[in-house]
């Protein structure tokens, strides 16, 4: 994710890890009193000149690998954040050196403990860097299996308590050091291994271990040190990074445990040290607590425990294409997910809306073993097809220049017969009064980031100024990118500005637009995410929310999900059998992700049109090109399905029965 200039009204903790393609710069080291005792610690097994040559080489090689790994890891921040090819060789070198470093410390743990004084927190730091490496590789590739790898390493740190003693005295007793060494020896063979991703070509060039020469008079390399407060901060940052990975994997039970542990660690840290960052660490806790409570509906087991639901695309998630359906063969390849809503719940530069759209564009991780056991797979000898997720850029409050740069990079690298998706969740920018023309820059658009203050944090109005708003993404700004298939989703108070598109180049182009206003009863929930995006991510939860339900038993939830899948299949038939629908919709309908988004959009629009509370605003989702209402969002067959779903939930009274007459 890239981030633009920060708004003064949007407080943000600089301590929370960023969802960026770059790596945070490590804090500047301060000298510690422990440095004066390093020589004694490293040669604790005897006089330094008496150390066997083999053990001396082990320490020297380890320090070389450690320094090289840090050099490569810190260089990740210098890689371009956009583009999908330039960074792969560098990631390969980094994975290579961390593979060697991790195995090296496993194989030589006893020597490193005796001669180098290797601490458990240092092993934890190596494991944490590997977790970060996998996490950043996920951000580059959108492949969720690398999130699982990051989770494995972060979990190993927690299970083996690598950071457990950073809160203790700088120099523990000899008895404790012996216990610490015993723990290290016992878990040498059990720690997670490092696997280089198949999609990158690793290279060993440039970091092979140097030839060791016998130099008995030379001192051993100096050991890495840190003050006690710095060690505690390392531990806190590890917790924050682990929470991000768990959030993305929907491991909310683990998140809650980590938040409790992090809260205790912060309390101890701020109590023991006179720190200036207490407020910011508390803000981290507040942000993650609000984030995990953003869903408006809870699904409960019989024992009242909360069911964790995943909204990634499952194997049976999108309606299947039936025989005879004529659709295009385009596939979604790239997506820009842009979040610039003021005061919306977020964590680590990921707003709730961005998080929901991110999951809507990812598949559930596929179990290859179970796929191979399917009937017919063994006979054919075929391997299951590996279905990739579309590549995604996460842009939190980008400036116009940043947004345009990423758009241009995605457009340039878009393969043939592929689609670029742009998701805009942003504050509306409205036009400055009447205009003599009605061009693509006369209807306003959505806000991009700037260094200036936001008026009242909601909408930008330029009064008494003849010029257009420069910190705004106007519909006309997207015209150059309509030379290739483009799918746009706008969730904003001025989404209708994108209703006035013109398809200049004849390529497939669709815009799905949110309502510009919601009934008063729903406006209080806007900080917890947009209702429109919730429909695109989890339509059943959104349906329950507008129906006034806040919880549901698992059995009923699964029954309603099954019925909703039937509704999606019928919506797909309505679209493909329509005689008046614009062909752009059908050209996108061949892709599973876009097909599901289109069917959910129609379900959302039909639900709002039938719901009594939305009569207050008469503001509904729209699209470009327009859908034939009588064949889609106002189709009697679809309306009957929605009323049946409401009956299952016993909320039929909140919907109109004779909807068409009520208009």
XYZ file of C-alpha atoms in Angstrom:
663
model
C 0.000 0.000 0.000
C 1.084 3.522 -0.655
C 0.109 6.403 1.526
C -0.208 10.077 0.694
C 0.204 13.118 2.892
C -1.545 12.826 6.227
C -4.542 14.932 7.059
C -4.405 16.870 10.354
C -7.911 15.734 11.318
C -7.047 12.045 10.852
C -4.898 10.989 13.831
C -2.706 8.041 13.089
C -0.252 6.120 15.159
C 3.182 6.028 13.598
C 3.775 2.858 15.586
C 1.287 0.677 13.742
C 2.879 -1.307 10.893
C 2.090 0.012 7.445
C 0.486 -2.024 4.690
C 3.083 -0.878 2.208
C 5.297 -2.475 -0.355
C 8.242 -0.922 1.439
C 9.893 -1.816 4.722
C 9.966 0.414 7.737
C 13.304 2.019 8.522
C 14.783 0.506 11.670
C 15.174 2.843 14.616
C 18.546 4.474 15.083
C 20.607 2.557 17.580
C 21.841 4.168 20.754
C 24.923 3.084 22.612
C 24.302 0.810 25.546
C 26.357 0.060 28.620
C 26.169 -3.589 27.632
C 28.501 -2.897 24.688
C 31.413 -2.602 27.109
C 30.805 -6.196 28.253
C 30.450 -7.723 24.777
C 34.003 -8.988 24.526
C 33.639 -10.790 27.832
C 30.320 -12.335 26.788
C 31.529 -13.493 23.355
C 34.598 -15.178 24.827
C 32.821 -16.663 27.840
C 34.028 -20.131 26.904
C 37.643 -19.184 27.524
C 40.329 -16.772 26.304
C 39.455 -15.442 22.863
C 42.758 -16.525 21.350
C 42.067 -20.084 22.551
C 38.803 -20.414 20.640
C 39.070 -23.229 18.081
C 39.345 -22.141 14.488
C 36.135 -23.918 13.494
C 34.089 -22.171 16.161
C 35.658 -18.824 15.263
C 34.644 -19.388 11.644
C 31.092 -20.272 12.737
C 30.720 -16.945 14.550
C 32.288 -14.997 11.672
C 30.046 -16.660 9.087
C 26.953 -16.060 11.206
C 27.761 -12.353 11.576
C 28.347 -12.054 7.848
C 25.000 -13.687 7.078
C 23.260 -11.533 9.674
C 24.724 -8.311 8.259
C 23.944 -9.334 4.682
C 20.361 -10.235 5.585
C 19.829 -6.827 7.190
C 21.354 -5.085 4.195
C 19.059 -6.892 1.770
C 15.999 -6.505 3.998
C 16.521 -2.764 4.411
C 16.994 -2.492 0.643
C 13.401 -3.631 0.105
C 12.246 -0.096 0.841
C 14.150 1.157 -2.188
C 12.333 -1.149 -4.601
C 9.635 0.455 -6.776
C 6.212 0.027 -5.194
C 4.564 -0.495 -8.567
C 5.360 -2.860 -11.391
C 5.321 -6.630 -11.063
C 8.692 -7.719 -12.437
C 11.494 -5.403 -11.323
C 11.523 -6.558 -7.702
C 11.455 -10.341 -8.115
C 15.199 -10.974 -8.415
C 15.869 -8.869 -5.318
C 13.279 -10.807 -3.339
C 14.956 -14.005 -4.529
C 18.330 -12.914 -3.140
C 16.703 -11.885 0.143
C 14.883 -15.199 0.539
C 18.138 -17.018 -0.237
C 20.169 -15.291 2.441
C 17.443 -15.692 5.070
C 17.153 -19.388 4.216
C 20.877 -19.835 4.840
C 20.828 -17.649 7.964
C 17.904 -19.496 9.527
C 19.364 -22.950 8.887
C 22.805 -21.780 10.002
C 21.612 -20.627 13.418
C 19.686 -23.890 13.820
C 22.712 -26.038 13.020
C 25.195 -24.058 15.130
C 23.011 -22.883 18.000
C 25.269 -24.217 20.770
C 28.439 -22.616 19.380
C 26.652 -19.317 18.789
C 25.261 -19.412 22.300
C 28.648 -20.096 23.888
C 30.930 -17.971 21.709
C 28.645 -15.230 20.416
C 26.148 -15.028 23.254
C 23.174 -15.428 20.931
C 19.993 -14.351 22.687
C 16.503 -15.662 22.075
C 15.242 -12.220 21.148
C 17.801 -12.184 18.312
C 16.379 -15.456 16.985
C 12.953 -13.866 17.302
C 14.136 -10.875 15.262
C 15.319 -13.167 12.458
C 12.006 -15.048 12.488
C 10.132 -11.724 12.544
C 12.053 -10.487 9.497
C 11.182 -13.704 7.650
C 7.529 -13.201 8.581
C 7.708 -9.642 7.256
C 9.366 -10.903 4.083
C 6.514 -13.327 3.384
C 3.980 -10.632 4.259
C 5.476 -8.130 1.820
C 5.638 -10.851 -0.809
C 1.897 -11.343 -0.309
C 1.364 -7.621 -0.860
C 3.332 -7.872 -4.103
C 1.582 -10.985 -5.413
C -1.839 -11.110 -3.672
C -1.217 -14.816 -3.073
C -2.733 -15.686 0.310
C -0.501 -18.740 0.831
C 2.331 -16.355 1.713
C 0.159 -14.834 4.421
C -0.046 -18.315 5.898
C 3.758 -18.557 5.812
C 4.040 -15.222 7.617
C 1.530 -16.449 10.178
C 3.617 -19.594 10.760
C 6.742 -17.635 11.613
C 4.937 -15.108 13.798
C 3.209 -17.982 15.595
C 6.534 -19.718 16.176
C 7.882 -16.559 17.830
C 4.925 -16.495 20.180
C 4.866 -20.218 20.934
C 8.595 -20.370 21.677
C 8.573 -17.111 23.655
C 11.535 -15.643 21.789
C 10.756 -12.189 23.182
C 9.746 -13.366 26.647
C 12.813 -12.035 28.457
C 13.180 -8.607 26.853
C 11.290 -7.098 29.801
C 13.783 -8.584 32.278
C 17.095 -7.213 33.432
C 19.757 -6.650 30.770
C 22.034 -9.328 32.255
C 20.120 -12.298 33.636
C 21.564 -14.604 36.224
C 23.867 -17.463 35.218
C 21.205 -19.976 36.268
C 18.636 -18.378 33.995
C 21.118 -18.220 31.111
C 21.603 -21.983 31.421
C 17.803 -22.491 31.272
C 17.611 -20.156 28.268
C 20.329 -22.158 26.525
C 18.460 -25.415 27.215
C 15.289 -23.995 25.600
C 17.310 -22.980 22.559
C 18.795 -26.465 22.165
C 15.427 -28.194 22.567
C 13.638 -26.236 19.828
C 16.441 -26.180 17.239
C 14.886 -28.839 15.052
C 11.288 -27.745 15.510
C 11.286 -24.194 14.196
C 9.473 -23.417 10.967
C 11.602 -23.698 7.814
C 11.988 -21.016 5.154
C 10.647 -21.832 1.695
C 11.497 -19.697 -1.322
C 8.336 -18.969 -3.350
C 8.170 -20.856 -6.648
C 7.260 -17.711 -8.563
C 10.626 -16.015 -8.069
C 14.054 -16.954 -9.317
C 16.574 -16.885 -6.510
C 20.226 -16.159 -7.063
C 23.219 -16.660 -4.847
C 25.331 -14.133 -6.669
C 26.727 -11.397 -4.456
C 26.260 -12.855 -0.993
C 28.195 -16.119 -0.748
C 30.114 -16.537 2.503
C 33.632 -15.099 2.241
C 36.598 -17.430 2.304
C 37.720 -17.855 5.907
C 41.386 -17.287 6.641
C 43.153 -18.235 9.858
C 43.529 -14.976 11.747
C 43.885 -16.048 15.339
C 44.990 -12.635 16.540
C 41.816 -10.932 15.331
C 38.859 -10.394 17.668
C 35.528 -12.055 17.103
C 32.870 -9.883 15.432
C 30.985 -7.634 17.765
C 27.566 -8.799 18.897
C 24.337 -6.982 18.052
C 23.063 -5.016 21.051
C 20.060 -2.951 22.017
C 18.936 -1.128 25.121
C 16.128 -2.630 27.145
C 13.498 -0.074 26.000
C 14.497 -0.739 22.386
C 14.035 -4.469 22.916
C 10.571 -3.928 24.361
C 9.622 -1.770 21.359
C 10.799 -4.570 19.039
C 8.421 -6.872 20.874
C 5.516 -4.406 20.609
C 6.101 -3.957 16.884
C 6.135 -7.711 16.435
C 2.696 -7.885 18.076
C 1.337 -5.141 15.805
C 2.630 -6.887 12.665
C 1.256 -10.236 13.808
C -2.173 -8.646 14.349
C -2.207 -7.308 10.777
C -1.495 -10.764 9.342
C -4.190 -12.358 11.535
C -6.726 -9.742 10.473
C -6.044 -10.456 6.808
C -6.445 -14.188 7.474
C -9.681 -13.672 9.461
C -8.124 -15.261 12.543
C -10.139 -13.030 14.849
C -9.817 -15.367 17.837
C -6.034 -15.039 17.650
C -6.359 -11.274 17.147
C -8.286 -10.923 20.397
C -5.641 -12.897 22.278
C -2.871 -10.789 20.760
C -4.662 -7.537 21.612
C -4.933 -8.624 25.246
C -1.246 -9.543 25.353
C -0.249 -6.343 23.583
C -2.305 -4.291 26.019
C -0.491 -5.878 28.962
C 2.880 -5.316 27.295
C 2.105 -1.650 26.618
C 0.968 -1.117 30.183
C 4.177 -2.668 31.522
C 6.310 -0.734 29.024
C 4.812 2.653 29.833
C 4.930 1.955 33.574
C 8.605 0.979 33.645
C 10.026 3.516 31.200
C 9.447 7.227 30.869
C 8.318 7.085 27.240
C 6.801 9.653 24.926
C 4.933 7.163 22.766
C 2.341 5.921 25.263
C -0.501 7.793 23.539
C 0.425 6.372 20.164
C 0.604 2.799 21.397
C -2.787 3.225 23.045
C -4.078 4.502 19.699
C -2.881 1.244 18.118
C -5.023 -0.677 20.610
C -8.043 1.547 19.975
C -7.745 1.167 16.209
C -7.543 -2.616 16.203
C -10.359 -2.903 18.774
C -12.629 -0.778 16.572
C -11.602 -2.701 13.472
C -12.539 -6.138 14.796
C -15.912 -4.790 15.951
C -16.778 -3.195 12.603
C -19.072 -5.995 11.406
C -22.644 -5.025 12.307
C -23.931 -8.603 12.685
C -22.595 -11.506 14.748
C -23.041 -15.150 13.741
C -23.239 -17.326 16.849
C -22.765 -20.993 17.627
C -25.142 -22.772 19.995
C -22.791 -21.980 22.892
C -22.889 -18.266 21.918
C -19.310 -18.224 20.662
C -18.811 -16.072 17.589
C -18.438 -17.813 14.219
C -15.603 -16.401 12.112
C -16.862 -16.035 8.563
C -14.598 -15.617 5.562
C -15.699 -13.519 2.626
C -13.064 -14.610 0.150
C -14.255 -16.299 -3.021
C -14.966 -19.948 -2.277
C -15.113 -22.691 -4.883
C -18.919 -22.485 -4.994
C -19.119 -18.747 -4.337
C -19.721 -17.304 -7.802
C -22.732 -18.506 -9.814
C -21.648 -20.989 -12.453
C -22.021 -20.225 -16.124
C -24.700 -22.463 -17.497
C -24.566 -24.054 -20.889
C -25.669 -21.613 -23.558
C -24.687 -18.462 -21.647
C -22.812 -16.199 -24.031
C -20.288 -14.118 -22.101
C -16.891 -12.571 -22.706
C -13.566 -14.222 -21.964
C -11.964 -11.303 -20.127
C -10.287 -11.972 -16.779
C -9.571 -9.628 -13.888
C -5.791 -9.136 -13.689
C -5.168 -5.931 -11.726
C -7.060 -3.954 -9.094
C -6.426 -0.626 -7.395
C -8.147 -0.418 -4.010
C -8.200 3.213 -2.905
C -9.365 4.439 0.493
C -9.735 8.120 1.336
C -12.772 8.342 3.598
C -12.444 10.630 6.582
C -13.149 9.213 10.042
C -13.648 5.625 8.876
C -12.374 2.846 11.124
C -8.932 1.687 10.027
C -5.880 -0.192 11.194
C -2.409 -0.012 9.713
C -3.555 2.187 6.817
C -6.263 -0.272 5.871
C -9.787 1.106 6.153
C -12.753 -1.207 6.700
C -13.955 -0.593 3.139
C -10.525 -1.394 1.705
C -10.321 -4.548 3.814
C -13.730 -5.747 2.616
C -12.983 -5.109 -1.044
C -9.571 -6.762 -0.658
C -11.259 -9.954 0.508
C -13.898 -9.772 -2.211
C -11.061 -9.986 -4.753
C -9.256 -12.990 -3.286
C -9.938 -16.702 -3.385
C -9.976 -19.015 -0.445
C -6.603 -20.825 -0.346
C -6.959 -24.014 -2.381
C -6.014 -27.316 -0.756
C -4.125 -29.120 -3.506
C -4.276 -32.459 -1.686
C -8.062 -32.417 -1.507
C -8.259 -31.353 -5.149
C -6.156 -34.345 -6.201
C -8.563 -36.697 -4.391
C -11.558 -35.580 -6.437
C -13.194 -38.263 -8.610
C -11.630 -38.473 -12.023
C -8.493 -36.581 -11.091
C -6.434 -39.717 -10.452
C -7.461 -41.354 -13.722
C -6.597 -38.361 -15.843
C -3.304 -37.723 -14.117
C -3.905 -33.999 -14.428
C -2.846 -31.606 -11.735
C -5.446 -29.148 -10.451
C -5.229 -25.765 -12.093
C -3.682 -23.126 -9.874
C -6.073 -20.196 -9.946
C -4.371 -16.925 -9.176
C -5.817 -13.898 -7.429
C -5.814 -10.603 -9.293
C -2.840 -8.449 -8.425
C -3.801 -5.574 -6.137
C -2.425 -2.211 -5.076
C -3.667 -0.872 -1.729
C -3.574 2.922 -1.748
C -4.450 4.650 1.504
C -5.094 8.385 1.072
C -2.925 8.719 -2.040
C -2.202 12.053 -3.660
C -3.369 12.541 -7.216
C 0.202 12.028 -8.466
C 0.572 8.765 -6.562
C -2.791 7.465 -7.729
C -2.039 8.336 -11.350
C 1.400 6.727 -11.176
C -0.027 3.422 -9.968
C -2.845 3.594 -12.504
C -0.352 4.104 -15.311
C 1.816 1.212 -14.090
C -1.172 -1.158 -13.921
C -2.405 -0.008 -17.324
C 1.025 -0.536 -18.878
C 1.443 -4.091 -17.550
C -2.144 -5.236 -18.105
C -2.027 -8.460 -20.170
C -4.139 -8.993 -23.253
C -7.794 -9.935 -22.655
C -7.544 -8.680 -19.085
C -9.435 -6.177 -16.958
C -8.257 -3.383 -14.681
C -10.533 -2.745 -11.676
C -10.539 0.573 -9.815
C -12.258 0.723 -6.437
C -12.745 4.212 -5.001
C -13.903 4.628 -1.405
C -13.499 8.347 -0.886
C -15.066 11.602 0.227
C -17.083 13.348 -2.473
C -15.918 16.526 -4.211
C -18.845 18.504 -5.601
C -18.941 20.980 -8.505
C -18.701 24.696 -7.800
C -22.071 25.796 -9.036
C -23.552 25.887 -12.493
C -21.450 25.344 -15.556
C -22.178 26.186 -19.152
C -20.899 22.776 -20.179
C -21.447 19.252 -18.906
C -18.067 17.700 -19.529
C -16.133 15.075 -17.567
C -14.675 17.749 -15.277
C -17.936 19.548 -14.481
C -19.527 17.085 -12.047
C -16.815 16.872 -9.415
C -15.488 13.485 -8.342
C -13.787 11.995 -5.294
C -11.123 13.450 -3.054
C -7.426 12.707 -3.358
C -4.965 13.618 -0.651
C -3.360 16.993 -0.082
C -1.547 18.822 2.687
C -4.374 21.181 3.438
C -7.160 20.945 5.973
C -10.467 19.290 5.221
C -13.530 21.391 5.916
C -15.686 19.543 8.462
C -14.140 16.284 7.304
C -16.951 15.248 4.986
C -17.280 16.993 1.650
C -15.263 19.565 -0.255
C -17.047 22.570 -1.785
C -15.082 25.270 -3.575
C -17.103 28.442 -3.460
C -16.562 31.559 -5.525
C -13.607 30.065 -7.364
C -13.650 29.671 -11.146
C -11.202 26.740 -11.251
C -11.762 23.042 -10.834
C -10.735 21.227 -7.648
C -7.178 20.018 -8.269
C -7.132 17.467 -5.411
C -9.914 15.481 -7.011
C -10.129 12.458 -9.254
C -12.595 13.585 -11.925
C -14.259 11.127 -14.307
C -12.247 12.734 -17.100
C -9.019 11.745 -15.360
C -9.874 8.103 -16.045
C -10.619 8.547 -19.750
C -7.065 7.664 -20.923
C -7.349 4.286 -19.197
C -10.573 3.344 -21.000
C -8.378 2.244 -23.915
C -8.401 -1.137 -22.172
C -11.242 -2.979 -20.398
C -12.035 -1.024 -17.222
C -14.310 -1.940 -14.309
C -14.931 0.895 -11.818
C -16.604 0.821 -8.400
C -17.246 4.155 -6.698
C -18.424 4.313 -3.079
C -18.796 8.021 -2.347
C -21.220 10.799 -1.555
C -20.619 12.024 -5.117
C -20.525 8.695 -6.911
C -23.041 9.950 -9.488
C -20.299 12.107 -11.024
C -19.092 8.893 -12.689
C -22.519 8.268 -14.133
C -21.657 10.766 -16.854
C -18.956 8.673 -18.469
C -18.374 8.500 -22.186
C -16.924 5.379 -23.749
C -14.520 6.954 -26.224
C -12.602 3.892 -27.372
C -15.226 1.167 -27.569
C -13.586 -1.046 -24.943
C -15.703 -2.740 -22.243
C -16.449 -0.206 -19.501
C -18.716 -0.545 -16.451
C -19.143 1.702 -13.409
C -20.979 0.510 -10.274
C -22.025 3.502 -8.167
C -23.109 3.651 -4.528
C -26.060 5.649 -3.230
C -25.012 9.229 -2.514
C -26.993 9.361 0.738
C -28.448 6.907 3.243
C -31.457 7.067 5.598
C -30.725 8.792 8.907
C -31.059 5.547 10.839
C -28.072 4.113 8.950
C -25.839 7.186 8.841
C -24.496 6.618 12.357
C -22.871 3.410 11.162
C -20.799 5.057 8.414
C -17.593 5.015 10.465
C -17.788 1.210 10.555
C -17.747 1.019 6.778
C -20.052 1.745 3.871
C -23.253 -0.248 3.465
C -22.718 -0.413 -0.306
C -19.278 -2.017 0.035
C -20.632 -4.366 2.688
C -23.221 -5.607 0.159
C -20.419 -6.282 -2.346
C -18.370 -8.111 0.299
C -20.978 -9.906 2.421
C -24.488 -9.412 1.026
C -26.218 -11.518 3.668
C -24.690 -9.540 6.532
C -25.729 -6.310 4.813
C -29.269 -7.666 4.320
C -29.488 -8.554 8.009
C -28.197 -5.139 9.008
C -30.762 -3.150 6.999
C -33.424 -5.479 8.382
C -32.537 -4.511 11.945
C -30.874 -7.792 12.982
C -27.613 -7.779 14.940
C -27.059 -11.506 15.543
C -28.004 -14.878 14.102
C -27.526 -18.556 14.856
C -25.145 -20.457 12.642
C -27.743 -22.893 11.348
C -30.041 -20.128 10.110
C -27.075 -18.234 8.663
C -26.049 -21.243 6.568
C -29.642 -21.776 5.417
C -29.856 -18.149 4.266
C -26.460 -18.372 2.555
C -27.683 -21.328 0.548
C -30.806 -19.425 -0.472
C -28.684 -16.409 -1.412
C -26.623 -18.612 -3.725
C -29.878 -19.548 -5.458
C -30.715 -15.828 -5.806
C -27.286 -15.193 -7.358
C -27.836 -17.993 -9.878
C -31.170 -16.489 -10.874
C -29.661 -13.003 -11.180
C -26.995 -14.452 -13.493
C -29.746 -15.889 -15.693
C -31.591 -12.568 -15.728
C -28.468 -10.820 -16.967
C -27.496 -13.308 -19.632
C -31.053 -13.747 -20.927
C -31.770 -10.023 -21.115
C -32.343 -8.694 -24.618
C -31.716 -5.057 -23.807
C -28.697 -5.208 -21.482
C -25.532 -3.413 -22.579
C -22.962 -5.878 -23.884
C -20.272 -4.461 -21.566
C -21.843 -6.292 -18.617
C -21.743 -9.604 -20.473
C -18.141 -9.087 -21.567
C -17.106 -8.878 -17.897
C -19.399 -11.721 -16.841
C -16.946 -14.466 -17.758
C -14.666 -13.614 -14.822
C -15.675 -15.150 -11.478
C -14.830 -12.096 -9.364
C -16.596 -9.632 -11.641
C -19.576 -11.953 -12.070
C -20.015 -12.141 -8.311
C -19.652 -8.365 -7.913
C -22.293 -7.760 -10.596
C -24.810 -10.175 -9.085
C -24.242 -8.720 -5.607
C -24.665 -5.200 -6.987
C -28.052 -6.115 -8.469
C -29.110 -7.809 -5.240
C -28.058 -4.692 -3.292
C -29.967 -2.358 -5.596
C -33.105 -4.523 -5.597
C -33.041 -4.830 -1.786
C -32.756 -1.078 -1.263
C -35.560 -0.380 -3.729
C -37.869 -2.734 -1.855
C -36.893 -1.630 1.654
C -39.257 0.852 3.322
C -36.538 2.828 5.081
C -34.869 3.775 1.784
C -38.009 5.512 0.635
C -36.867 8.369 2.870
C -34.045 9.259 0.480
C -35.098 7.447 -2.703
C -31.379 7.162 -3.336
C -30.280 3.867 -4.837
C -27.199 2.372 -6.479
C -26.765 3.258 -10.139
C -24.514 2.127 -12.940
C -22.927 3.109 -16.206
C -24.190 1.878 -18.593
C -27.654 1.746 -17.073
C -29.149 -1.642 -16.374
C -32.613 -2.422 -17.755
C -34.552 -2.086 -14.480
C -37.554 -4.187 -15.396
C -35.276 -7.096 -16.299
C -32.875 -6.782 -13.345
C -33.234 -4.657 -10.191
C -37.049 -4.372 -10.469
C -37.683 -7.821 -11.887
C -40.733 -9.410 -10.183
C -39.021 -12.791 -9.962
C -36.063 -11.263 -8.075
C -38.404 -9.286 -5.827
C -40.201 -12.494 -4.931
C -36.877 -14.060 -3.920
C -36.009 -11.103 -1.684
C -39.389 -11.311 0.058
C -38.863 -15.043 0.584
C -35.452 -14.398 2.159
C -37.070 -11.787 4.407
C -39.698 -14.352 5.393
C -37.030 -16.861 6.389
C -35.599 -14.174 8.680
C -39.057 -13.029 9.863
C -38.442 -9.437 8.689
C -40.848 -9.281 5.773
C -42.621 -6.328 7.386
C -39.726 -3.958 6.581
C -40.165 -4.494 2.820
C -42.828 -3.344 0.369
C -45.003 -6.146 -0.981
C -46.154 -4.525 -4.230
C -42.922 -2.754 -5.028
C -43.539 -1.581 -8.571
C -46.827 0.098 -7.666
C -45.131 1.869 -4.744
C -42.833 3.713 -7.117
